[in-house]
Amino acid sequence: MTTQTILPVDAKALSELSQSNGEPNWLQASRLNALELAAELGLPKLEKTRIERWNVNNYGTYKASETFTDLSAAPASIAELVKDQEQGNLIIQRNSGAVYTHLSPELAAQGVIFTDLQTAAKEHGDLVQRYLHTAIKPDEHSIAALHAALWSGGVFLYVPKDVVVTTPLQAVLLTDDAEAAFVPHILIVADSNSSLTYVDNYVSDKAEAGLHNGAVEVFVGAGAHVRYATVHQLGGDTTDVTYRRAVVENDGTVEWIVGEMNYGDTASDTKSVLKGNGSSSDAKVIAVGSGSQKLNYTTQAQHFGKNTPSDMITRAVMREEATSIINGITKIEKGATRADGQQTEKVLMLSPKARGDANPILLIDEDDVTAGHAASVGQVNPEQVYYLMSRGISRRDAEALIIYGFLAPVVSQIPLEGLRTQLQSLVERKLGQ
C-alpha cells in the first residue's frame, strides 16, 4: 500500500446525505463502515505505476441532476448514444444520480429488474444487500473503501431464473460537472439458467479535473450467461479508476468486452472468479493511449472449480508519449483440476516516446491443468509499411491499415455490431484520423 488517505467527507455529512436520500439503515451503516475503513487504508499498489501522483482525491460532492422522461431532453453530449432508444431498456446517469430509466413492460412482466442502484436499495433491499460489496470488498484498499462509502446512482440489473433477455440492456453514464461526485456502482445478478447482454458507455463533457471511481459486480448463477460490454471515453481532465469482478457458479459463463478509450490517466482491473465446476470466462480488451496518458490495465481469471476454461486477450496501441502497463494474471487454485487458462497481451507503439509493458503471469497450484500465455511489445513494422506504400497507399493510410489489422482479432469477435462500429469510430478518433 502507499500513502494514507485523505477523506473527502466526514461521517456526519455522509450520514445526513444518506438520510436525506431515504436510504435504508443497513446501507447507511455500510457507508459509514466503509468510510472508517478508508481512513485506515492506503491506495492500491499497481504494477510500475505511481497512482499516488494521479488525481485520485478530487471526488467532488453529491449533486442530484434534474430527471426527465423524454429522451429529447437528454444532454447534447450523449444524444448520439441514446438516439432511437425511446423504446429501449436504458438508464442514464448524469453526475451523481440517475436522470432517466426505462424498462420494457414485457421484461418487467417476466420479473426483470432494471433501475438505478439507489432506487433498488430502497425497493429491493434484501436482494441488493445480499450481493452489494461482496465481490469487491471495501477492505481491499482505500479506493474500494471510498467507493463503498460514496457511490451514488449506479445500475441494478436482476434477471430471474430461466429468463432469457435477447435485447441488450444499456446504460450511459455522463460526468459534465467537475464539482459533482461521479461514483457509480454497477450490480448485475443473473439467476440460474438466465441470459443477458448489458452494454454501458462512460462519457465526460467538462474542462476541469475530476475523478471516476467506479466498481462493477457481476454474479452469474448456475448455467447462466452474462455478456458485459463497456466503453470508457472520458476526457483528458478525468482520472478513471475502475474495478470489475464477476463471480461465476457451476456451468455459468461471463464474457467481458472492454473498450478503454479514455484520454486521461486510467487504471482498470477486470477479474473473473470461476467458482463453480464448468464455469468459464472470456475477456477481450482493446485500448488506445495518446498524449501523455498513464495507463494500467489488468485482466484476471481465478480458477476454483473443476473443468473451468478462461481466455483473456488484450491489445493496446500507444501513440505520442502514452505509457501503458498491461497485466494478465491466471491463477489456478489447488483442486481446480482440468482448468484451462489462456492469455495474450500485445502492445503496438506508434512513436519513439510511447511505451508499453506486457506482463503475462501464471500462478498454478494444481498439476492436472492446461495453461499458456503470449505477450509482445513492438513498433509498426517498417517493411509492412513499405510494402503497402509500394502498392500506391500513402504512409498514413498504410500505418492505419496495420493498426486496424492489429486490433482486428479482438474487434471482429465482438458479437454486437453497434459496439464494433462505435469502437472503430473511437479508435479512428484517438489515432487522429
PDB file of N, CA and C in Angstrom, residues 14 37 52 57 71 127 148 151 167 193 213 215 283 290 306 353 355 383 390 394 428:
ATOM      1  N   LEU A  14     -21.843  12.379   5.663  1.00  0.00           N
ATOM      2  CA  LEU A  14     -22.244  11.201   4.899  1.00  0.00           C
ATOM      3  C   LEU A  14     -23.543  10.618   5.454  1.00  0.00           C
ATOM      4  N   LEU A  37     -13.079   2.483   7.240  1.00  0.00           N
ATOM      5  CA  LEU A  37     -12.002   1.684   6.665  1.00  0.00           C
ATOM      6  C   LEU A  37     -11.078   2.539   5.797  1.00  0.00           C
ATOM      7  N   GLU A  52      -0.353   7.332  -6.606  1.00  0.00           N
ATOM      8  CA  GLU A  52      -0.452   8.434  -5.657  1.00  0.00           C
ATOM      9  C   GLU A  52      -0.151   9.784  -6.317  1.00  0.00           C
ATOM     10  N   ASN A  57      -8.044  12.176  -5.546  1.00  0.00           N
ATOM     11  CA  ASN A  57      -8.687  12.734  -4.351  1.00  0.00           C
ATOM     12  C   ASN A  57      -9.810  13.716  -4.679  1.00  0.00           C
ATOM     13  N   LEU A  71     -36.514  11.416 -24.037  1.00  0.00           N
ATOM     14  CA  LEU A  71     -35.096  11.387 -24.410  1.00  0.00           C
ATOM     15  C   LEU A  71     -34.653  12.632 -25.181  1.00  0.00           C
ATOM     16  N   LEU A 127     -32.514  -8.148  -1.777  1.00  0.00           N
ATOM     17  CA  LEU A 127     -31.757  -8.651  -2.924  1.00  0.00           C
ATOM     18  C   LEU A 127     -30.445  -7.887  -3.093  1.00  0.00           C
ATOM     19  N   ALA A 148     -17.268   2.331  -1.746  1.00  0.00           N
ATOM     20  CA  ALA A 148     -18.375   1.762  -0.969  1.00  0.00           C
ATOM     21  C   ALA A 148     -19.049   2.825  -0.105  1.00  0.00           C
ATOM     22  N   TRP A 151     -20.601   5.840  -3.279  1.00  0.00           N
ATOM     23  CA  TRP A 151     -21.262   5.567  -4.550  1.00  0.00           C
ATOM     24  C   TRP A 151     -22.660   6.179  -4.576  1.00  0.00           C
ATOM     25  N   THR A 167     -32.517  -8.808 -26.060  1.00  0.00           N
ATOM     26  CA  THR A 167     -32.074  -7.477 -26.477  1.00  0.00           C
ATOM     27  C   THR A 167     -31.165  -6.880 -25.408  1.00  0.00           C
ATOM     28  N   ASN A 193     -29.611 -20.314 -15.079  1.00  0.00           N
ATOM     29  CA  ASN A 193     -30.100 -20.575 -16.441  1.00  0.00           C
ATOM     30  C   ASN A 193     -30.706 -19.357 -17.120  1.00  0.00           C
ATOM     31  N   ASN A 213     -14.423   7.008  -9.820  1.00  0.00           N
ATOM     32  CA  ASN A 213     -14.089   5.838  -9.013  1.00  0.00           C
ATOM     33  C   ASN A 213     -15.249   4.870  -9.203  1.00  0.00           C
ATOM     34  N   ALA A 215     -17.046   0.871  -9.811  1.00  0.00           N
ATOM     35  CA  ALA A 215     -16.978  -0.547  -9.457  1.00  0.00           C
ATOM     36  C   ALA A 215     -18.101  -1.292 -10.152  1.00  0.00           C
ATOM     37  N   ALA A 283     -12.522 -12.817 -21.879  1.00  0.00           N
ATOM     38  CA  ALA A 283     -12.323 -11.377 -21.741  1.00  0.00           C
ATOM     39  C   ALA A 283     -11.569 -10.839 -22.946  1.00  0.00           C
ATOM     40  N   SER A 290      -2.953   7.920 -25.909  1.00  0.00           N
ATOM     41  CA  SER A 290      -2.447   9.049 -26.682  1.00  0.00           C
ATOM     42  C   SER A 290      -1.987  10.145 -25.729  1.00  0.00           C
ATOM     43  N   LYS A 306     -13.640 -27.122 -11.050  1.00  0.00           N
ATOM     44  CA  LYS A 306     -13.036 -28.072 -11.982  1.00  0.00           C
ATOM     45  C   LYS A 306     -13.565 -27.801 -13.398  1.00  0.00           C
ATOM     46  N   LYS A 353       8.582   7.762 -28.356  1.00  0.00           N
ATOM     47  CA  LYS A 353       8.375   8.124 -26.961  1.00  0.00           C
ATOM     48  C   LYS A 353       7.259   7.339 -26.295  1.00  0.00           C
ATOM     49  N   ARG A 355       5.447   4.078 -24.750  1.00  0.00           N
ATOM     50  CA  ARG A 355       5.979   2.941 -24.011  1.00  0.00           C
ATOM     51  C   ARG A 355       4.869   1.940 -23.696  1.00  0.00           C
ATOM     52  N   GLU A 383       8.786  -2.706 -42.801  1.00  0.00           N
ATOM     53  CA  GLU A 383       8.680  -3.478 -44.037  1.00  0.00           C
ATOM     54  C   GLU A 383       7.226  -3.601 -44.478  1.00  0.00           C
ATOM     55  N   SER A 390       4.335   0.595 -51.557  1.00  0.00           N
ATOM     56  CA  SER A 390       4.731   0.198 -52.908  1.00  0.00           C
ATOM     57  C   SER A 390       3.524  -0.151 -53.770  1.00  0.00           C
ATOM     58  N   SER A 394      -0.723   5.616 -49.264  1.00  0.00           N
ATOM     59  CA  SER A 394       0.076   6.611 -48.547  1.00  0.00           C
ATOM     60  C   SER A 394       0.578   6.040 -47.234  1.00  0.00           C
ATOM     61  N   GLU A 428     -10.399   5.420 -34.484  1.00  0.00           N
ATOM     62  CA  GLU A 428     -10.007   6.378 -35.508  1.00  0.00           C
ATOM     63  C   GLU A 428      -9.812   7.773 -34.906  1.00  0.00           C
TER      64      GLU A 428
END
